[in-house]
mmCIF file of C-alpha atoms in Angstrom:
data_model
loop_
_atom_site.group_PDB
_atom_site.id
_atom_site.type_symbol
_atom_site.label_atom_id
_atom_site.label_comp_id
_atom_site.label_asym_id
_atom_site.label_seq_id
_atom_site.Cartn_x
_atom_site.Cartn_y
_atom_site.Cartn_z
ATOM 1 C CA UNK B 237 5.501 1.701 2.885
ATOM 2 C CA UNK B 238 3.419 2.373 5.781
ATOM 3 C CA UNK B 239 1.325 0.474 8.824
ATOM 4 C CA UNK B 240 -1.803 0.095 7.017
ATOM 5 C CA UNK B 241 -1.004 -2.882 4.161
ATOM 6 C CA UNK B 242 -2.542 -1.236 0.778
ATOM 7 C CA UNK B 243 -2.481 -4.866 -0.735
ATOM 8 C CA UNK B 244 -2.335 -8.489 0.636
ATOM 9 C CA UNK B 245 0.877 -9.305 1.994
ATOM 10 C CA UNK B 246 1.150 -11.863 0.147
ATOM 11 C CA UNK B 247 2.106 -9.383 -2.623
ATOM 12 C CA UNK B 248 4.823 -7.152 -0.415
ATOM 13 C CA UNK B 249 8.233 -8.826 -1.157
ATOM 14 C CA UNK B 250 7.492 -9.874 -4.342
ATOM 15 C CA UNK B 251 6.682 -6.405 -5.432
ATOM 16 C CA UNK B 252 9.843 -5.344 -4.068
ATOM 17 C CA UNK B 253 11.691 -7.902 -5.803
ATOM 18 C CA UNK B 254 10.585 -6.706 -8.911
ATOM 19 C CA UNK B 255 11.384 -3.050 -8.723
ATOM 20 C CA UNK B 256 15.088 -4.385 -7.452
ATOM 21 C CA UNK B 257 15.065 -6.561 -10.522
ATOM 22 C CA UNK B 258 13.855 -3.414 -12.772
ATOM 23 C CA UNK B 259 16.299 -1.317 -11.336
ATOM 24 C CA UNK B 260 19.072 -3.459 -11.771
ATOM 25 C CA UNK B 261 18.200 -4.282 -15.339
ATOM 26 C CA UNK B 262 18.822 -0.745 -16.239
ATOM 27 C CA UNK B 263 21.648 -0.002 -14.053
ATOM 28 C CA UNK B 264 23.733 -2.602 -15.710
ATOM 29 C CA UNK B 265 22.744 -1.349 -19.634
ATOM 30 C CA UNK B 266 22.962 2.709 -18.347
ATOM 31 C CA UNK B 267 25.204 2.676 -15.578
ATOM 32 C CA UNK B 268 27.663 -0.138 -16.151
ATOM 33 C CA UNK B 269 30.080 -1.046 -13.399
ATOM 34 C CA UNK B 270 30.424 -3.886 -10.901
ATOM 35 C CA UNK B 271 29.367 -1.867 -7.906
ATOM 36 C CA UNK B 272 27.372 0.256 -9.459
ATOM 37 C CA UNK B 273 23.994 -0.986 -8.541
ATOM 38 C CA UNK B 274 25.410 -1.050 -4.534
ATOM 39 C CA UNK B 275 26.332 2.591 -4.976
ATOM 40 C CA UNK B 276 22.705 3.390 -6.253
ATOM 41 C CA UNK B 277 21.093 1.547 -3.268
ATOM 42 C CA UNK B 278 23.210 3.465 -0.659
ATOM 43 C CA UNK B 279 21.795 6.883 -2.106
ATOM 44 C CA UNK B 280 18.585 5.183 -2.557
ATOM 45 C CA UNK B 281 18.862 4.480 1.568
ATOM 46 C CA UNK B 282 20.721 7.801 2.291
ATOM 47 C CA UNK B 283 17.517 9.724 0.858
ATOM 48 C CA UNK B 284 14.463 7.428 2.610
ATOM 49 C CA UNK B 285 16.800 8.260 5.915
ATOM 50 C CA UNK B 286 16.976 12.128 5.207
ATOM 51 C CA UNK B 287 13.161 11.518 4.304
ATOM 52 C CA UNK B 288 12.495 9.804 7.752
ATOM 53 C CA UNK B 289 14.185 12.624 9.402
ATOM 54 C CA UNK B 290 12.194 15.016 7.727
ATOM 55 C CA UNK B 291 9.241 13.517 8.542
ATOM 56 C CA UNK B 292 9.895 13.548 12.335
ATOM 57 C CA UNK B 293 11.177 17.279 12.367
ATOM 58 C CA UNK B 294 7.426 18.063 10.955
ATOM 59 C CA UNK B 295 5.275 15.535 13.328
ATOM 60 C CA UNK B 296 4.310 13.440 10.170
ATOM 61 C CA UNK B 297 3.991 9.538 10.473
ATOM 62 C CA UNK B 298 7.134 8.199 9.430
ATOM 63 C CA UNK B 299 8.229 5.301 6.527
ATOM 64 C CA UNK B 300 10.757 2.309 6.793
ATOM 65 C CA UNK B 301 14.072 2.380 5.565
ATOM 66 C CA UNK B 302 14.633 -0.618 2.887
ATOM 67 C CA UNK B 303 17.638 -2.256 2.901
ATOM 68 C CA UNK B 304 18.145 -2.130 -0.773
ATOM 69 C CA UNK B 305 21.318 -1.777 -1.097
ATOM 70 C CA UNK B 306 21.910 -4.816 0.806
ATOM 71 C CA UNK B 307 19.748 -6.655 -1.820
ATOM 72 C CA UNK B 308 21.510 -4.957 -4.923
ATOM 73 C CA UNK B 309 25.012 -5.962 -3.459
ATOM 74 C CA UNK B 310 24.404 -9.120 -4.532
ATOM 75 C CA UNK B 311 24.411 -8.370 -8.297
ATOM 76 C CA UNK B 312 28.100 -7.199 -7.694
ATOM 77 C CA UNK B 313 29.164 -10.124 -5.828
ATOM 78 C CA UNK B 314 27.453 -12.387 -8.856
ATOM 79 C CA UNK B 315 29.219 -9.632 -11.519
ATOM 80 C CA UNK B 316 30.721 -12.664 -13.744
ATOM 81 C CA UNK B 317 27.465 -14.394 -14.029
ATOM 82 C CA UNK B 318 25.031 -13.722 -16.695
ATOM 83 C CA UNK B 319 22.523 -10.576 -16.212
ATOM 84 C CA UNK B 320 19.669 -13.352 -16.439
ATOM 85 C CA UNK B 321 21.319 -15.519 -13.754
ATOM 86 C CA UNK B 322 21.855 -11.931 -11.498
ATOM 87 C CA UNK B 323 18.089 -10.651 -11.547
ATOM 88 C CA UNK B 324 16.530 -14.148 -10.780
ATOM 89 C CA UNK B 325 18.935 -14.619 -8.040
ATOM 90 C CA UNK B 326 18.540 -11.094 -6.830
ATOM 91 C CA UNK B 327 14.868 -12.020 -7.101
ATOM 92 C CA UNK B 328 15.024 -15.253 -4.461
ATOM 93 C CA UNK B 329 17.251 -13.213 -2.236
ATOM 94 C CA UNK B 330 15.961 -10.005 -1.550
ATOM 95 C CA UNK B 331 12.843 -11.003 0.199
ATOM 96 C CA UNK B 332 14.912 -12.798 2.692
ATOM 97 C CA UNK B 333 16.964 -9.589 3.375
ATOM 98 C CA UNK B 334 13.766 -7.196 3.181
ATOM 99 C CA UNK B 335 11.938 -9.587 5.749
ATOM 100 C CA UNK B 336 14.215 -9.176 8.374
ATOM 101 C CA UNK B 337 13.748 -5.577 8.011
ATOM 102 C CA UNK B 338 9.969 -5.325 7.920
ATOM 103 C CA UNK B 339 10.366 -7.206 11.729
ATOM 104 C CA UNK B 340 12.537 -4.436 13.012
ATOM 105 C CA UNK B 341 10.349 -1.184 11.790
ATOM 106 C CA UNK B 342 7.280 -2.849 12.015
ATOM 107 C CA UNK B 343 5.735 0.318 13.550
ATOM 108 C CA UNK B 344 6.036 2.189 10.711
ATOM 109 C CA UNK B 345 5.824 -0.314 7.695
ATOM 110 C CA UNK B 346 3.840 -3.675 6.440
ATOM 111 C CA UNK B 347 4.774 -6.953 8.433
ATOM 112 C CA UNK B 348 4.616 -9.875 6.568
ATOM 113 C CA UNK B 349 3.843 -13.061 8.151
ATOM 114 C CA UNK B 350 6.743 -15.733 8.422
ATOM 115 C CA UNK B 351 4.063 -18.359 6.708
ATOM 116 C CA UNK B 352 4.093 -15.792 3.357
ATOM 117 C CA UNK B 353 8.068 -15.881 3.246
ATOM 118 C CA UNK B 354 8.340 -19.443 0.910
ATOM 119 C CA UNK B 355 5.896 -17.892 -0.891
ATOM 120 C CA UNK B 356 7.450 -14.285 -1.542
ATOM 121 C CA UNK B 357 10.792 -16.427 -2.415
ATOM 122 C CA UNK B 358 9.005 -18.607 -4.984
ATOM 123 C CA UNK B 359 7.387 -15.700 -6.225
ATOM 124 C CA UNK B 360 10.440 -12.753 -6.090
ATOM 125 C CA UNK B 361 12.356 -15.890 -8.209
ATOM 126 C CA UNK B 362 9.242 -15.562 -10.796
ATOM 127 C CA UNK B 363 9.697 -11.731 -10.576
ATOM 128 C CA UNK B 364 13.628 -11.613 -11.888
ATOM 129 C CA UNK B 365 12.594 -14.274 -14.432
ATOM 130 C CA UNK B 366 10.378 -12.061 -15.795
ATOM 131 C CA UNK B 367 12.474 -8.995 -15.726
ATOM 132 C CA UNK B 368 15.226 -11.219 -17.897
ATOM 133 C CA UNK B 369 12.516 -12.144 -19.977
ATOM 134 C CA UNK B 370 11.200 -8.714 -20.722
ATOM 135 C CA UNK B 371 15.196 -7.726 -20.875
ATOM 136 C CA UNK B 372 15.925 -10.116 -23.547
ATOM 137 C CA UNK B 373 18.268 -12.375 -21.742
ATOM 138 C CA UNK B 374 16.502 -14.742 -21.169
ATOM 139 C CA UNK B 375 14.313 -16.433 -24.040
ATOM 140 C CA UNK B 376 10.835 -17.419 -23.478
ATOM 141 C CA UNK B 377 9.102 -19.715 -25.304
ATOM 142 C CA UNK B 378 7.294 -18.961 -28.520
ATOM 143 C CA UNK B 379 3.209 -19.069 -28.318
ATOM 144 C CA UNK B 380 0.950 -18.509 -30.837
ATOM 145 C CA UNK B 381 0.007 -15.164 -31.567
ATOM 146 C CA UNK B 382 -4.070 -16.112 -31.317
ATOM 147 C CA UNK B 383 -3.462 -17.791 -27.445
ATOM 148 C CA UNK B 384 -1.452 -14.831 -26.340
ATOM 149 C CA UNK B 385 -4.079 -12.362 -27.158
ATOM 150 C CA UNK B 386 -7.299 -14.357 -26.284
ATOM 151 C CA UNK B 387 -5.151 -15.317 -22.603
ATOM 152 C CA UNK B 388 -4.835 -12.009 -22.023
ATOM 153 C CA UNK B 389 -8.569 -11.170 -22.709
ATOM 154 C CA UNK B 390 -9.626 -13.924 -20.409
ATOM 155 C CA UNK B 391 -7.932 -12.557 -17.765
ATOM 156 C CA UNK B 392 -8.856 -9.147 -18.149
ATOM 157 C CA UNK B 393 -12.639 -10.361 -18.509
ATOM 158 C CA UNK B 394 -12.081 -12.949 -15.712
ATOM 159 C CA UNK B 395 -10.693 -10.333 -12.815
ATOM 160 C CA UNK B 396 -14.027 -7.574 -13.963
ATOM 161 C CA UNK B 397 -16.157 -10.589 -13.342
ATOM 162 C CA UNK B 398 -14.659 -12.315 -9.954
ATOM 163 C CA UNK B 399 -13.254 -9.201 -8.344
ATOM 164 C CA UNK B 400 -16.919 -7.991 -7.898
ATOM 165 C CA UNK B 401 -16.493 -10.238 -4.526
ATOM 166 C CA UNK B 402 -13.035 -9.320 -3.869
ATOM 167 C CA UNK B 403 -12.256 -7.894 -0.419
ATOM 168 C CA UNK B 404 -10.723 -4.250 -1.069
ATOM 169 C CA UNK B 405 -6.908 -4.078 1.167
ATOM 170 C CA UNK B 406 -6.211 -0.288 0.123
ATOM 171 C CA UNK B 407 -7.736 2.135 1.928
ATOM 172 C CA UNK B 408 -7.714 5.585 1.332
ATOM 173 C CA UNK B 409 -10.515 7.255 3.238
ATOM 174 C CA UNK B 410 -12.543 9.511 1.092
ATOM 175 C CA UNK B 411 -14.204 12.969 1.188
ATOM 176 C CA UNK B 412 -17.206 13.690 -0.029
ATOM 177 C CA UNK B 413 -19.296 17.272 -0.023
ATOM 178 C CA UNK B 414 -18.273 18.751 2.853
ATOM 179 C CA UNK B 415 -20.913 19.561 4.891
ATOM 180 C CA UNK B 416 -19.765 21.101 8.034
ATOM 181 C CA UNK B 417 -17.032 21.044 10.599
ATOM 182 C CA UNK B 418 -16.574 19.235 14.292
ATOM 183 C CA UNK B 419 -13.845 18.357 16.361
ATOM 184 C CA UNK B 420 -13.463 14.819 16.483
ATOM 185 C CA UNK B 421 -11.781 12.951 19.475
ATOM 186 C CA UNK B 422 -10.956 9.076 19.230
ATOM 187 C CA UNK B 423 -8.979 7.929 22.584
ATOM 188 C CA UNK B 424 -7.408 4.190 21.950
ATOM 189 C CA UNK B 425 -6.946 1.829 24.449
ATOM 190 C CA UNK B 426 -5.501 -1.855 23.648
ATOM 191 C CA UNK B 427 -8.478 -3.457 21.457
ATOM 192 C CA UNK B 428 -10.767 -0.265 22.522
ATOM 193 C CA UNK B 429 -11.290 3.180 20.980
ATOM 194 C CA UNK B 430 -13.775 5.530 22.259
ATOM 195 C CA UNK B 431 -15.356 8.646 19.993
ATOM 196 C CA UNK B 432 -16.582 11.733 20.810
ATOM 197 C CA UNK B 433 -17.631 14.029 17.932
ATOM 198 C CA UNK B 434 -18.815 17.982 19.135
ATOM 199 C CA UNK B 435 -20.135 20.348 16.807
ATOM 200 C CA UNK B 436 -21.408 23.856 17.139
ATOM 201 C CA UNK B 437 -25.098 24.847 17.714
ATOM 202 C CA UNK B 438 -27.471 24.698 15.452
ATOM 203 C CA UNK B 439 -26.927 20.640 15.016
ATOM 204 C CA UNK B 440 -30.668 19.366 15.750
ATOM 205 C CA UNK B 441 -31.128 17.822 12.284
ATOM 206 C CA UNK B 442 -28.043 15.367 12.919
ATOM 207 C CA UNK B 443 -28.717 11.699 13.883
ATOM 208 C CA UNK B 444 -25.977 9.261 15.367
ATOM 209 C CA UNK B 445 -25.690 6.301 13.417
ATOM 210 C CA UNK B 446 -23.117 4.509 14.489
ATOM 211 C CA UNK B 447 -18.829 4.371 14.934
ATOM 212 C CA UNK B 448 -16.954 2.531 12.454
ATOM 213 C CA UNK B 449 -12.510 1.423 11.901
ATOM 214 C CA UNK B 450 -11.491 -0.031 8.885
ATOM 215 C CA UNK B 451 -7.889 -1.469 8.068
ATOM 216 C CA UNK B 452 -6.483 -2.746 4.954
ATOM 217 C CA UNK B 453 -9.811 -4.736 4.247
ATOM 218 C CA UNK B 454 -11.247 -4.918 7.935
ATOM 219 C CA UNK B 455 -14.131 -3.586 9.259
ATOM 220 C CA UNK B 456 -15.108 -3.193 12.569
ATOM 221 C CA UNK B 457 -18.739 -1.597 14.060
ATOM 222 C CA UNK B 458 -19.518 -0.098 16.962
ATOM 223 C CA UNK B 459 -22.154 2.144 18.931
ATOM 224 C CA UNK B 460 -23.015 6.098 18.665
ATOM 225 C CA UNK B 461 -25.227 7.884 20.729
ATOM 226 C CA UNK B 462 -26.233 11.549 20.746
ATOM 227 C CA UNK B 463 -25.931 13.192 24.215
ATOM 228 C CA UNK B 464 -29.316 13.928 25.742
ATOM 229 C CA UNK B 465 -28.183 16.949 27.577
ATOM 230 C CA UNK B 466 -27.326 18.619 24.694
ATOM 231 C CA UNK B 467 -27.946 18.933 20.695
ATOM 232 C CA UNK B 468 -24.204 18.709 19.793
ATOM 233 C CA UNK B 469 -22.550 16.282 21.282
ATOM 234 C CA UNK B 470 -21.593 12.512 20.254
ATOM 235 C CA UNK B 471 -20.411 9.700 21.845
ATOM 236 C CA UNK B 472 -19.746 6.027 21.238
ATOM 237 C CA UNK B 473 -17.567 3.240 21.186
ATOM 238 C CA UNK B 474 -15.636 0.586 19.320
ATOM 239 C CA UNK B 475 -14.033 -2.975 20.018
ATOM 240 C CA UNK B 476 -12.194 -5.534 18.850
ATOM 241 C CA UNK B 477 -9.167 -3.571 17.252
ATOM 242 C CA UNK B 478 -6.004 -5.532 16.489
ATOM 243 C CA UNK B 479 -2.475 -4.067 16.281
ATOM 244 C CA UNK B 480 -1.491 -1.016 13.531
ATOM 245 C CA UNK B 481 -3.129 2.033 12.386
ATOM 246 C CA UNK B 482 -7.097 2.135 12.370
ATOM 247 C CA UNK B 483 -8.910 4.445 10.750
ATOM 248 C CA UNK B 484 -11.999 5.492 13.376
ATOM 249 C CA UNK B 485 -15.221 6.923 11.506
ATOM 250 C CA UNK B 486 -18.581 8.429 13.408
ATOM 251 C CA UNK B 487 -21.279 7.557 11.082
ATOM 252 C CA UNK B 488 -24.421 10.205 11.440
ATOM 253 C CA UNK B 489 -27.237 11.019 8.999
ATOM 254 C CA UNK B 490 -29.509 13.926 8.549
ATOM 255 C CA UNK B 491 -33.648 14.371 7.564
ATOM 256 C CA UNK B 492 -33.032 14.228 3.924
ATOM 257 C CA UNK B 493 -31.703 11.032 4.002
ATOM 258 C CA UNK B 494 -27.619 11.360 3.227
ATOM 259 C CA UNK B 495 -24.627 9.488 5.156
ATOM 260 C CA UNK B 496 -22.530 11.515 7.052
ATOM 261 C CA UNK B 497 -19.173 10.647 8.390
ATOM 262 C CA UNK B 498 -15.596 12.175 10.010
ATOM 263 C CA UNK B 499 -12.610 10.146 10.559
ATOM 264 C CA UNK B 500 -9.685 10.020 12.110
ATOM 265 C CA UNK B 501 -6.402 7.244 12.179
ATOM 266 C CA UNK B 502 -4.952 6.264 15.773
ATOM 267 C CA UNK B 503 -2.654 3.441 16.532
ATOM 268 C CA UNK B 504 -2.123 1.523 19.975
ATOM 269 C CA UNK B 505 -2.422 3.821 23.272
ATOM 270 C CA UNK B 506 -3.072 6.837 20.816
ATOM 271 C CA UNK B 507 -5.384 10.085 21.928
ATOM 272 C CA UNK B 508 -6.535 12.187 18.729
ATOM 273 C CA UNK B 509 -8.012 15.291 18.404
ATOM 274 C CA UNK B 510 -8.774 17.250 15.619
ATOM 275 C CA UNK B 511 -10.998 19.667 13.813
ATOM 276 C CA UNK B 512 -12.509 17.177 10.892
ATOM 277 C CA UNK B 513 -14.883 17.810 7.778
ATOM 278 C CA UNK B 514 -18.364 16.027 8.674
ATOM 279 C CA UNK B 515 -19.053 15.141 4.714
ATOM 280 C CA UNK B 516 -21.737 13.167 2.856
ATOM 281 C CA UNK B 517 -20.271 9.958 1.965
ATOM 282 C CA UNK B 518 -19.491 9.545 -2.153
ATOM 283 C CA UNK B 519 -21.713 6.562 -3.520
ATOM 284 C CA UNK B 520 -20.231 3.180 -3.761
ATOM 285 C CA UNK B 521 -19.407 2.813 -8.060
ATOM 286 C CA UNK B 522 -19.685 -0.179 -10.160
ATOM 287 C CA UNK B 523 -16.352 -2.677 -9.281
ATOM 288 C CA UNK B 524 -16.558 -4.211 -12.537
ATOM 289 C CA UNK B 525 -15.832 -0.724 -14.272
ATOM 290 C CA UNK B 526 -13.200 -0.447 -11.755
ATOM 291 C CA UNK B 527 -11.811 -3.921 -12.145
ATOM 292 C CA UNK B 528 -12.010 -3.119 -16.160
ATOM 293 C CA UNK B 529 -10.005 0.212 -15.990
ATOM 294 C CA UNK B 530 -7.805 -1.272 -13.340
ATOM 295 C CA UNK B 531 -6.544 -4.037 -15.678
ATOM 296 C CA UNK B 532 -6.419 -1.840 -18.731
ATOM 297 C CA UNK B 533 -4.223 0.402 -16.487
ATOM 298 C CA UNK B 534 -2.352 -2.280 -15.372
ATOM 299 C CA UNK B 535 -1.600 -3.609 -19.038
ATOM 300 C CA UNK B 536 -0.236 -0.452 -19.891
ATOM 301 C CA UNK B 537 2.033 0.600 -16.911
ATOM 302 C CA UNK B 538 3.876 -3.282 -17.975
ATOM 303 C CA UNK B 539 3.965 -2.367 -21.449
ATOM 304 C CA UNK B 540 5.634 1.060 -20.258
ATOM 305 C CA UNK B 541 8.611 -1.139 -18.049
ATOM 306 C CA UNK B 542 9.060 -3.842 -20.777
ATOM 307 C CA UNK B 543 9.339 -0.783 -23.425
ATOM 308 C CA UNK B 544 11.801 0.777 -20.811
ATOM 309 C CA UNK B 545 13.756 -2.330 -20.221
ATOM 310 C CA UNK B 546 14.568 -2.931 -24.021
ATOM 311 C CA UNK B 547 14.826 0.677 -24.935
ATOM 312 C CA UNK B 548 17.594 0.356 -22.255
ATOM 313 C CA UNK B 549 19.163 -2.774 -23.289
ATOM 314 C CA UNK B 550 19.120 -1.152 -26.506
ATOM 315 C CA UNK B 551 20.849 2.102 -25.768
ATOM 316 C CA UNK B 552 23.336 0.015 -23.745
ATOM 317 C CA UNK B 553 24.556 -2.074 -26.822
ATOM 318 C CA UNK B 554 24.805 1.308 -28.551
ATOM 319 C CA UNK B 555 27.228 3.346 -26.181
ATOM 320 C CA UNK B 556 29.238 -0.383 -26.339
ATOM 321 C CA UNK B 557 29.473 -0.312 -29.899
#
C-alpha cells in the first residue's frame, strides 16, 4: 500500500478481496468461531495503526490503514450460510468497504477510480469463487486432463510473447555501479519540479543529459544543463507532473560512453535534498525471460495457497473428528 500504484488499479480491490477470502478460508478450518475472523481483522488493524505510528515517530512515508475487519465482519453476520456462500459474498463486498477507504487516505495509498469499482465487484465475486473452489466447497466442473494442461501452457506462452509491449506499473528505481556521490535537490511546485545536482571537483568528464520522473508506468522528460560558471554544477527542469509521488532522475553520461543517473521521490509542494549515489544505469534484460519466470513464479505461489487451503480444510475436519 503506498502512493505510487505497483500494478493497474484495475487489479487493487480485487487483490484484496482475495487475500480476505484466503484468510477467511483458513480462519474458519483453524480458528473456528463465529467472530473469529472479526477478532483477527481488529489485530490485523491494531498492528498497520501501531505500524503507521511507527513510521511517523521515524520520518518514514507512511501506509493506509485497511478496514479489514470491517470486510471480515461480514462472514460472522453470514455465520449460518455455507463457507462457499461466505467467501463469494465477502468477495462482492469488500471492495465496496475498501473503496471508501482508499478516498479518505489517498495521500498515503492507491486511489482507485470510481469507473474501476463495477469492475473490482465483478471481479472480488470471481476472487471468493475461486477461493471456495480451491477450498473444496464449491465444485467446479470437470475438464479434461489434456485442455487443462495445454490452457495453461497457452497462457504461459501467450503473456512471454504479448507482455514484450506491456507498459511496466511497478517501479522500483534501481542502482547500478555506483560511481560517485552528489547532493541532489528536486524542489516541486504544482505540475513543476526543478533539479539541481552538485558534485565535488574533479567532475569535468560528466555531461548533462537530461531530467527524467517516472510513476507507476509514466514517464515524463525534461531539460539538464551543466552550469557554465562552474564544472560541478547541474540544473534543469521538468513539467507536466500529475498528483502522487514522482520519482525525479538527472540523467548525465561520461567519455566512455555509460548512463549515469541519481534520483530522488517528491510529492506535491515537496523540497528534497539529499546526498544520492550517481550510478551507471543496469542494462534493460530480455521481458520475455522475465514474463517466462514471472508466470512460472506465479504458477507456483497459487499452487502454494491452493495446497494451503486444502491442507487446512483438511486439518480442520481432523481436530472435528
Amino acid at each position: 500500500d503506498s502512493d505510487v500504484p505497483q500494478f493497474s488499479t484495475v487489479w487493487f480491490l480485487p487483490v484484496a478481496a482475495l487475500g480476505l477470502c484466503i484468510a477467511a478460508a483458513l480462519l474458519d478450518d483453524l480458528l473456528p468461531g463465529r467472530w473469529t475472523p472479526t477478532a483477527a481483522g481488529v489485530a490485523y488493524m491494531v498492528i498497520r495503526v501501531l505500524t503507521v505510528l511507527l513510521l511517523a515517530t521515524l520520518g518514514f512515508s507512511l501506509t493506509v490503514i485497511p478496514p479489514v475487519a470491517i470486510a471480515l465482519l461480514m462472514v460472522g453476520v453470514f455465520a449460518s450460510r455455507p463457507l462457499g456462500f461466505r467467501l463469494v459474498t465477502l468477495g462482492v463486498i469488500s471492495p465496496l468497504i475498501w473503496w471508501p477507504f482508499l478516498r479518505i487516505q489517498a495521500s498515503v495509498t492507491t486511489v482507485v477510480p470510481l469507473s474501476q469499482l463495477p469492475a473490482a465487484v465483478m471481479l472480488g465475486a470471481g476472487a471468493g469463487l475461486l477461493v471456495a473452489i480451491a477450498h473444496g466447497d464449491i465444485r467446479a466442473p470437470r475438464l479434461p486432463g489434456t485442455l487443462v494442461k495445454t490452457t495453461v501452457m497457452v497462457a504461459i506462452v501467450a503473456a512471454s510473447i504479448g507482455g514484450t509491449s506491456e507498459r511496466v506499473w511497478a517501479h522500483d528505481p534501481g542502482q547500478g555501479e555506483h560511481v560517485r556521490e552528489g547532493q541532489l535537490t528536486v524542489d516541486r511546485h504544482g505540475v513543476q519540479a526543478t533539479v539541481a545536482a552538485t558534485f565535488s571537483s574533479p567532475c569535468g568528464e560528466l555531461r548533462a543529459v537530461r531530467t527524467v520522473a517516472r510513476r507507476a508506468g509514466q514517464t515524463l522528460t525534461g531539460t539538464l544543463y551543466k552550469d557554465k560558471s562552474t564544472t560541478c554544477e547541474f540544473a534543469g527542469s521538468i513539467k507536466g507532473l500529475n498528483a502522487g509521488r514522482w520519482f525525479v532522475y538527472a540523467e548525465m553520461r561520461v567519455a566512455d560512453g555509460r548512463h549515469l543517473e541519481m534520483w530522488l521521490p517528491v510529492k506535491e509542494g515537496e523540497r528534497a535534498t539529499a546526498d544520492r549515489s550517481l550510478y551507471a544505469a543496469p542494462g534493460s534484460t530480455s521481458n520475455t525471460t522475465k514474463n517466462l519466470a514471472g508466470g512460472s513464479l506465479l504458477i507456483v505461489v497459487v499452487a502454494l495457497f491452493v495446497t494451503c487451503l486444502r491442507l487446512g480444510r483438511r486439518a480442520g475436519a481432523t481436530a472435528v473428528a
